[in-house]
Amino acid sequence: MKIALVGIGKIALDQHVPAIAASPDWELAATVSRSGRVDGVEAFTDLETLLETRPDIRTISLCLPPVPRFAYAMAAIKAGRHLMLEKPPGATLAECHALTEAARAAGTALYATWHSRQADMVAAAKAWLADKHLSRLIVTWKEDVCRWHPGQAWIWEPGGLGVFDPGINALSIVTEILPEAIHVAEATLEVPENCQTPIAARIRFAHASGAEVSAVFDWRQEGDQTWEIEAVTDQGTLTLKDGGAVMLIDGTASGQAAPLAGEYPRLYQQMARLVEQGGIDMDLRPMTLVADAFTLGRRITTEAFIE
Ligand code: NAP
């Protein structure tokens, strides 16, 4: 199936282009970007021209930051195209609901991707937790923003999410692996005095069966980077490390890695399934938690962020 990539920036070049190239399901038939392109692939600078001149391309994958994404997404759906969205699926929940309704009306496939859910050991962690009683879960997601988001001014602007840009990845895993629901009970957001979005956050969640669930996100981590989820249960402690690539039970490596290597190849495999069978996969739970952290969060102004 032919697919077009829109927004040829960091994640498009790092992950989407190689995943499509390696996929038996997809052919990268065009790109849309104001400045980027992929060698050997027809390049457009605006989406409308692509939608008009390439009716043979039935699927669009959007790799733009969240704020400009909605207009592109709606245009693609209204032109009858299947649509794959980088995370988060929109700048607001209302945008996501509007896209869902539009895709339902148009009969097009719609996929809100959560790449971290496709990490190797997430499925194994979900299976292990399914019959355990959870007493405590702690998310620790600490990384160096200068290393992972160099020059990305949009993450500090309204709708850019700040530290929730990686934090939402952790929440996409937590909402996938926990058998019971959580919601935000309280949050603290540290916002640099020259920015609109937080550089660090702490959240306490309410859990349906009363487990203690909390998260700490921090973008000021130098040296070793930490993407870890620890779940303490009545039958031992599960630790997901390296963003879900490694699973330990009581300190010992455990579980079978998911088949097919890599997060983005699995996303494109799932998109192929959605297009072939028709359907909408728009799980908004990670985004709801982030939106609620912004709604309930106590703001602390912290020192200016200078890259
Ligand atoms: P990026 O490189 O800063 O931006 C992606 C592309 O979006 C840019 O190259 C730009 O293309 C286009 N763009 C930016 N602002 C725009 C605007 N106002 N209007 C139209 N186009 C605009 O960002 P990224 O890191 O790839 O992230 C994109 C999305 O992927 C985000 O939602 C992010 O959360 C997600 N993501 C990123 C990573 C990562 O490690 N970076 C990992 C997973 C997911 P042109 O200027 O050429 O048009």
Short mmCIF file of C-alpha atoms and ligand atoms in Angstrom, two decimals:
data_model
loop_
_atom_site.label_atom_id
_atom_site.label_comp_id
_atom_site.label_asym_id
_atom_site.label_seq_id
_atom_site.Cartn_x
_atom_site.Cartn_y
_atom_site.Cartn_z
CA MET A 1 0.00 0.00 0.00
CA LYS A 2 1.20 3.49 -0.81
CA ILE A 3 1.70 5.90 2.08
CA ALA A 4 2.75 9.54 2.40
CA LEU A 5 4.71 10.96 5.34
CA VAL A 6 3.93 14.51 6.46
CA GLY A 7 6.45 16.52 8.55
CA ILE A 8 9.91 15.37 7.63
CA GLY A 9 11.69 16.13 10.89
CA LYS A 10 13.49 14.18 13.59
CA ILE A 11 11.09 11.29 14.20
CA ALA A 12 10.13 10.90 10.53
CA LEU A 13 13.77 10.44 9.52
CA ASP A 14 14.91 8.49 12.61
CA GLN A 15 12.04 5.97 12.73
CA HIS A 16 9.22 6.28 10.18
CA VAL A 17 11.30 6.19 6.99
CA PRO A 18 13.32 3.09 8.03
CA ALA A 19 10.20 1.31 9.36
CA ILE A 20 8.31 1.88 6.09
CA ALA A 21 11.35 0.85 4.03
CA ALA A 22 11.57 -2.44 5.94
CA SER A 23 7.83 -3.13 5.86
CA PRO A 24 6.29 -5.71 3.52
CA ASP A 25 3.01 -3.74 3.71
CA TRP A 26 4.04 -0.19 2.77
CA GLU A 27 5.71 1.83 0.05
CA LEU A 28 6.74 5.43 0.83
CA ALA A 29 5.17 7.13 -2.21
CA ALA A 30 5.45 10.83 -1.23
CA THR A 31 6.43 13.29 1.48
CA VAL A 32 4.97 16.64 2.53
CA SER A 33 7.27 19.06 4.28
CA ARG A 34 8.09 22.74 4.05
CA SER A 35 11.81 21.98 4.07
CA GLY A 36 12.56 18.26 4.47
CA ARG A 37 12.55 15.46 1.89
CA VAL A 38 13.56 11.83 1.46
CA ASP A 39 15.91 10.91 -1.40
CA GLY A 40 14.13 9.25 -4.30
CA VAL A 41 10.62 10.03 -3.03
CA GLU A 42 8.27 12.59 -4.59
CA ALA A 43 8.27 15.68 -2.35
CA PHE A 44 5.33 18.07 -1.84
CA THR A 45 5.42 21.27 0.18
CA ASP A 46 1.69 21.31 0.95
CA LEU A 47 -0.80 18.59 1.77
CA GLU A 48 -3.66 19.89 -0.40
CA THR A 49 -1.63 19.42 -3.60
CA LEU A 50 -0.73 15.87 -2.62
CA LEU A 51 -4.36 15.01 -1.79
CA GLU A 52 -5.53 16.40 -5.15
CA THR A 53 -2.80 15.02 -7.40
CA ARG A 54 -2.12 11.60 -5.83
CA PRO A 55 -5.50 9.86 -5.36
CA ASP A 56 -3.58 6.56 -5.47
CA ILE A 57 -2.03 7.31 -2.05
CA ARG A 58 -4.76 6.19 0.35
CA THR A 59 -2.87 6.50 3.66
CA ILE A 60 -1.22 9.51 5.31
CA SER A 61 1.11 9.34 8.33
CA LEU A 62 1.47 12.61 10.24
CA CYS A 63 4.79 13.28 12.01
CA LEU A 64 4.20 16.94 12.84
CA PRO A 65 4.28 18.40 16.34
CA PRO A 66 0.82 18.33 17.99
CA VAL A 67 -0.29 21.94 17.54
CA PRO A 68 -0.23 22.21 13.71
CA ARG A 69 -1.44 18.62 13.31
CA PHE A 70 -5.24 18.97 13.49
CA ALA A 71 -5.71 20.96 10.24
CA TYR A 72 -3.59 18.40 8.34
CA ALA A 73 -5.44 15.49 9.95
CA MET A 74 -8.89 16.84 9.17
CA ALA A 75 -7.93 17.64 5.56
CA ALA A 76 -6.66 14.07 5.06
CA ILE A 77 -9.80 12.46 6.53
CA LYS A 78 -12.12 14.74 4.54
CA ALA A 79 -10.21 13.69 1.42
CA GLY A 80 -11.06 10.07 2.31
CA ARG A 81 -7.57 9.05 3.40
CA HIS A 82 -6.65 6.63 6.16
CA LEU A 83 -4.65 8.39 8.86
CA MET A 84 -1.87 7.49 11.27
CA LEU A 85 -0.99 10.01 13.99
CA GLU A 86 2.28 10.40 15.92
CA LYS A 87 1.78 10.78 19.63
CA PRO A 88 0.08 12.72 21.11
CA PRO A 89 -2.83 12.37 18.65
CA GLY A 90 -3.76 16.05 18.94
CA ALA A 91 -3.10 19.23 20.86
CA THR A 92 -6.37 18.81 22.79
CA LEU A 93 -8.81 16.03 23.57
CA ALA A 94 -11.57 17.89 21.71
CA GLU A 95 -9.46 17.76 18.55
CA CYS A 96 -9.06 14.00 18.97
CA HIS A 97 -12.80 13.49 19.44
CA ALA A 98 -13.47 15.57 16.31
CA LEU A 99 -11.02 13.44 14.31
CA THR A 100 -12.66 10.25 15.57
CA GLU A 101 -16.10 11.47 14.51
CA ALA A 102 -14.80 12.62 11.12
CA ALA A 103 -13.10 9.27 10.44
CA ARG A 104 -16.24 7.40 11.45
CA ALA A 105 -18.32 9.54 9.07
CA ALA A 106 -15.79 9.14 6.24
CA GLY A 107 -15.31 5.40 6.83
CA THR A 108 -11.54 5.82 6.99
CA ALA A 109 -9.06 4.07 9.29
CA LEU A 110 -7.63 6.20 12.11
CA TYR A 111 -4.74 5.19 14.36
CA ALA A 112 -3.48 7.15 17.36
CA THR A 113 -0.08 5.53 17.73
CA TRP A 114 1.69 5.11 21.07
CA HIS A 115 5.13 3.89 20.07
CA SER A 116 6.30 3.07 23.61
CA ARG A 117 3.47 0.56 23.97
CA GLN A 118 5.19 -1.42 21.24
CA ALA A 119 8.44 -1.73 23.23
CA ASP A 120 9.62 -5.35 23.39
CA MET A 121 8.46 -6.30 26.90
CA VAL A 122 5.25 -4.31 27.29
CA ALA A 123 3.00 -7.18 26.18
CA ALA A 124 4.83 -9.56 28.56
CA ALA A 125 4.46 -7.09 31.44
CA LYS A 126 0.74 -6.75 30.75
CA ALA A 127 0.33 -10.54 30.76
CA TRP A 128 2.31 -10.89 34.03
CA LEU A 129 0.30 -8.20 35.83
CA ALA A 130 -3.08 -9.49 34.66
CA ASP A 131 -3.69 -11.81 37.66
CA LYS A 132 -1.65 -9.98 40.35
CA HIS A 133 -2.82 -7.65 43.10
CA LEU A 134 -1.01 -4.32 42.71
CA SER A 135 0.04 -2.45 45.84
CA ARG A 136 2.40 0.20 44.39
CA LEU A 137 3.54 1.45 40.98
CA ILE A 138 6.20 4.10 40.47
CA VAL A 139 7.13 5.63 37.11
CA THR A 140 10.56 7.29 36.85
CA TRP A 141 11.14 8.96 33.47
CA LYS A 142 14.23 11.16 33.61
CA GLU A 143 16.14 12.29 30.55
CA ASP A 144 18.21 15.16 29.21
CA VAL A 145 16.05 17.44 27.05
CA CYS A 146 19.14 18.89 25.34
CA ARG A 147 20.13 15.43 24.15
CA TRP A 148 16.69 14.29 22.89
CA HIS A 149 15.04 17.51 21.71
CA PRO A 150 17.82 19.77 20.43
CA GLY A 151 16.50 23.04 18.98
CA GLN A 152 12.82 22.04 19.31
CA ALA A 153 11.27 25.33 20.39
CA TRP A 154 7.70 23.99 19.97
CA ILE A 155 7.96 21.73 23.04
CA TRP A 156 8.19 24.83 25.26
CA GLU A 157 5.18 26.55 23.68
CA PRO A 158 1.49 26.06 24.60
CA GLY A 159 0.40 22.61 23.40
CA GLY A 160 4.01 21.42 23.22
CA LEU A 161 3.61 19.37 26.44
CA GLY A 162 7.12 20.00 27.79
CA VAL A 163 8.30 17.05 29.88
CA PHE A 164 4.97 15.33 29.20
CA ASP A 165 6.16 14.80 25.62
CA PRO A 166 8.27 11.85 26.89
CA GLY A 167 6.11 11.43 30.01
CA ILE A 168 3.07 10.55 27.92
CA ASN A 169 5.08 7.59 26.59
CA ALA A 170 5.37 6.24 30.13
CA LEU A 171 1.65 6.80 30.68
CA SER A 172 0.87 4.98 27.43
CA ILE A 173 2.67 1.94 28.88
CA VAL A 174 1.04 2.21 32.31
CA THR A 175 -2.48 2.45 30.85
CA GLU A 176 -1.70 -0.55 28.64
CA ILE A 177 -0.25 -2.89 31.30
CA LEU A 178 -2.48 -2.13 34.30
CA PRO A 179 -5.68 -4.16 34.42
CA GLU A 180 -7.41 -1.39 36.37
CA ALA A 181 -7.94 2.29 35.60
CA ILE A 182 -6.05 5.21 37.11
CA HIS A 183 -6.77 8.92 37.12
CA VAL A 184 -4.82 11.98 38.25
CA ALA A 185 -5.36 12.87 41.93
CA GLU A 186 -2.76 15.64 42.23
CA ALA A 187 0.24 16.98 40.34
CA THR A 188 3.08 19.46 40.63
CA LEU A 189 4.51 21.04 37.50
CA GLU A 190 7.88 22.85 37.46
CA VAL A 191 7.77 25.43 34.68
CA PRO A 192 10.91 27.41 33.67
CA GLU A 193 10.25 31.15 33.96
CA ASN A 194 10.85 31.63 30.20
CA CYS A 195 8.69 28.66 29.06
CA GLN A 196 5.01 27.74 28.78
CA THR A 197 5.40 24.02 29.52
CA PRO A 198 6.95 22.07 32.42
CA ILE A 199 10.52 20.82 32.61
CA ALA A 200 9.59 18.44 35.45
CA ALA A 201 6.41 17.00 36.96
CA ARG A 202 5.25 14.77 39.78
CA ILE A 203 1.86 13.08 39.69
CA ARG A 204 -0.10 11.04 42.19
CA PHE A 205 -2.82 8.88 40.68
CA ALA A 206 -5.96 7.36 42.15
CA HIS A 207 -6.16 3.62 41.38
CA ALA A 208 -9.42 1.68 41.16
CA SER A 209 -8.32 -0.81 43.88
CA GLY A 210 -6.41 1.66 46.00
CA ALA A 211 -2.80 0.93 44.96
CA GLU A 212 -0.29 3.78 45.41
CA VAL A 213 0.52 4.96 41.89
CA SER A 214 2.87 7.86 41.15
CA ALA A 215 5.12 9.28 38.45
CA VAL A 216 8.11 11.56 38.33
CA PHE A 217 9.16 13.10 35.01
CA ASP A 218 12.30 15.22 34.75
CA TRP A 219 14.09 16.68 31.75
CA ARG A 220 17.18 17.82 33.67
CA GLN A 221 18.82 14.41 33.96
CA GLU A 222 22.43 14.36 32.81
CA GLY A 223 24.51 11.16 32.51
CA ASP A 224 22.51 7.93 32.68
CA GLN A 225 18.94 8.26 31.42
CA THR A 226 16.10 6.56 33.31
CA TRP A 227 12.88 5.24 31.76
CA GLU A 228 11.60 2.84 34.39
CA ILE A 229 8.30 1.53 35.76
CA GLU A 230 8.28 -0.52 38.98
CA ALA A 231 5.13 -2.38 39.97
CA VAL A 232 4.98 -4.04 43.42
CA THR A 233 2.41 -6.83 43.67
CA ASP A 234 1.34 -9.61 46.05
CA GLN A 235 3.43 -12.03 43.95
CA GLY A 236 6.63 -10.06 43.40
CA THR A 237 7.97 -6.89 41.83
CA LEU A 238 7.96 -6.22 38.11
CA THR A 239 10.41 -3.67 36.73
CA LEU A 240 10.26 -2.41 33.16
CA LYS A 241 13.54 -0.74 32.25
CA ASP A 242 14.85 1.17 29.23
CA GLY A 243 11.38 2.33 28.24
CA GLY A 244 9.93 -1.18 28.18
CA ALA A 245 12.77 -2.97 26.39
CA VAL A 246 13.73 -5.01 29.48
CA MET A 247 11.53 -6.73 32.09
CA LEU A 248 12.72 -7.96 35.47
CA ILE A 249 10.72 -9.97 38.00
CA ASP A 250 12.22 -9.62 41.48
CA GLY A 251 15.45 -8.43 39.84
CA THR A 252 15.78 -11.30 37.35
CA ALA A 253 15.35 -10.78 33.61
CA SER A 254 12.13 -12.38 32.47
CA GLY A 255 9.60 -12.68 29.64
CA GLN A 256 9.67 -13.20 25.89
CA ALA A 257 10.36 -10.20 23.64
CA ALA A 258 7.43 -9.44 21.33
CA PRO A 259 7.83 -10.82 17.79
CA LEU A 260 8.91 -8.41 15.00
CA ALA A 261 11.74 -6.13 16.04
CA GLY A 262 11.12 -2.54 16.98
CA GLU A 263 8.41 -0.14 18.06
CA TYR A 264 7.81 1.59 14.71
CA PRO A 265 7.70 -1.60 12.58
CA ARG A 266 4.94 -2.81 14.92
CA LEU A 267 3.05 0.47 14.54
CA TYR A 268 3.14 0.17 10.74
CA GLN A 269 2.07 -3.46 10.95
CA GLN A 270 -0.93 -2.42 13.06
CA MET A 271 -1.75 0.42 10.63
CA ALA A 272 -1.76 -2.07 7.75
CA ARG A 273 -4.21 -4.23 9.71
CA LEU A 274 -6.48 -1.25 10.39
CA VAL A 275 -6.52 -0.22 6.73
CA GLU A 276 -7.19 -3.76 5.52
CA GLN A 277 -9.94 -4.48 8.05
CA GLY A 278 -11.21 -0.92 8.53
CA GLY A 279 -11.29 0.59 11.97
CA ILE A 280 -10.41 3.25 14.47
CA ASP A 281 -7.79 2.76 17.18
CA MET A 282 -7.89 5.98 19.16
CA ASP A 283 -7.03 5.25 22.79
CA LEU A 284 -7.02 8.62 24.51
CA ARG A 285 -6.24 7.43 28.07
CA PRO A 286 -2.58 8.62 28.10
CA MET A 287 -3.63 12.02 26.81
CA THR A 288 -6.48 12.30 29.31
CA LEU A 289 -4.01 11.78 32.17
CA VAL A 290 -1.73 14.50 30.80
CA ALA A 291 -4.62 16.90 30.23
CA ASP A 292 -5.80 16.31 33.81
CA ALA A 293 -2.27 16.88 35.17
CA PHE A 294 -2.31 20.26 33.42
CA THR A 295 -5.81 20.96 34.83
CA LEU A 296 -5.06 19.93 38.43
CA GLY A 297 -1.31 20.61 38.56
CA ARG A 298 0.15 23.13 40.97
CA ARG A 299 2.65 25.32 39.06
CA ILE A 300 6.07 26.10 40.49
CA THR A 301 8.15 28.60 38.55
CA THR A 302 11.71 27.44 38.20
CA GLU A 303 14.91 28.81 36.67
CA ALA A 304 14.92 29.78 32.99
CA PHE A 305 15.73 27.04 30.48
CA ILE A 306 18.59 28.03 28.18
CA GLU A 307 19.58 25.28 25.75
P1 NAP B 1 10.37 18.12 14.73
O1 NAP B 1 11.53 17.45 14.08
O2 NAP B 1 10.64 19.35 15.51
O3 NAP B 1 9.21 18.45 13.72
C1 NAP B 1 8.73 17.56 12.74
C2 NAP B 1 8.40 18.32 11.47
O4 NAP B 1 7.16 18.98 11.62
C3 NAP B 1 9.37 19.41 11.12
O5 NAP B 1 10.45 18.90 10.40
C4 NAP B 1 8.54 20.37 10.31
O6 NAP B 1 8.68 20.03 8.96
C5 NAP B 1 7.12 20.11 10.75
N1 NAP B 1 6.59 21.26 11.47
C6 NAP B 1 7.03 21.79 12.63
N2 NAP B 1 6.27 22.83 12.98
C7 NAP B 1 5.33 22.96 12.03
C8 NAP B 1 4.25 23.87 11.81
N3 NAP B 1 3.98 24.84 12.68
N4 NAP B 1 3.49 23.68 10.72
C9 NAP B 1 3.76 22.70 9.86
N5 NAP B 1 4.77 21.84 10.00
C10 NAP B 1 5.55 21.96 11.07
O7 NAP B 1 9.63 17.12 15.73
P2 NAP B 1 9.80 15.56 15.98
O8 NAP B 1 10.77 15.32 17.05
O9 NAP B 1 9.96 14.84 14.70
O10 NAP B 1 8.37 15.25 16.63
C11 NAP B 1 7.18 15.22 15.87
C12 NAP B 1 6.15 14.42 16.64
O11 NAP B 1 6.71 13.11 16.86
C13 NAP B 1 5.83 14.99 18.03
O12 NAP B 1 4.47 14.86 18.30
C14 NAP B 1 6.66 14.12 18.98
O13 NAP B 1 6.04 13.99 20.25
C15 NAP B 1 6.66 12.80 18.24
N6 NAP B 1 7.81 11.95 18.58
C16 NAP B 1 9.07 12.45 18.60
C17 NAP B 1 10.13 11.65 19.01
C18 NAP B 1 11.56 12.15 19.06
O14 NAP B 1 12.43 11.45 19.61
N7 NAP B 1 11.87 13.31 18.53
C19 NAP B 1 9.90 10.33 19.36
C20 NAP B 1 8.61 9.83 19.26
C21 NAP B 1 7.58 10.65 18.88
P3 NAP B 1 8.87 21.17 7.85
O15 NAP B 1 9.35 22.42 8.54
O16 NAP B 1 9.88 20.62 6.92
O17 NAP B 1 7.53 21.33 7.23
#
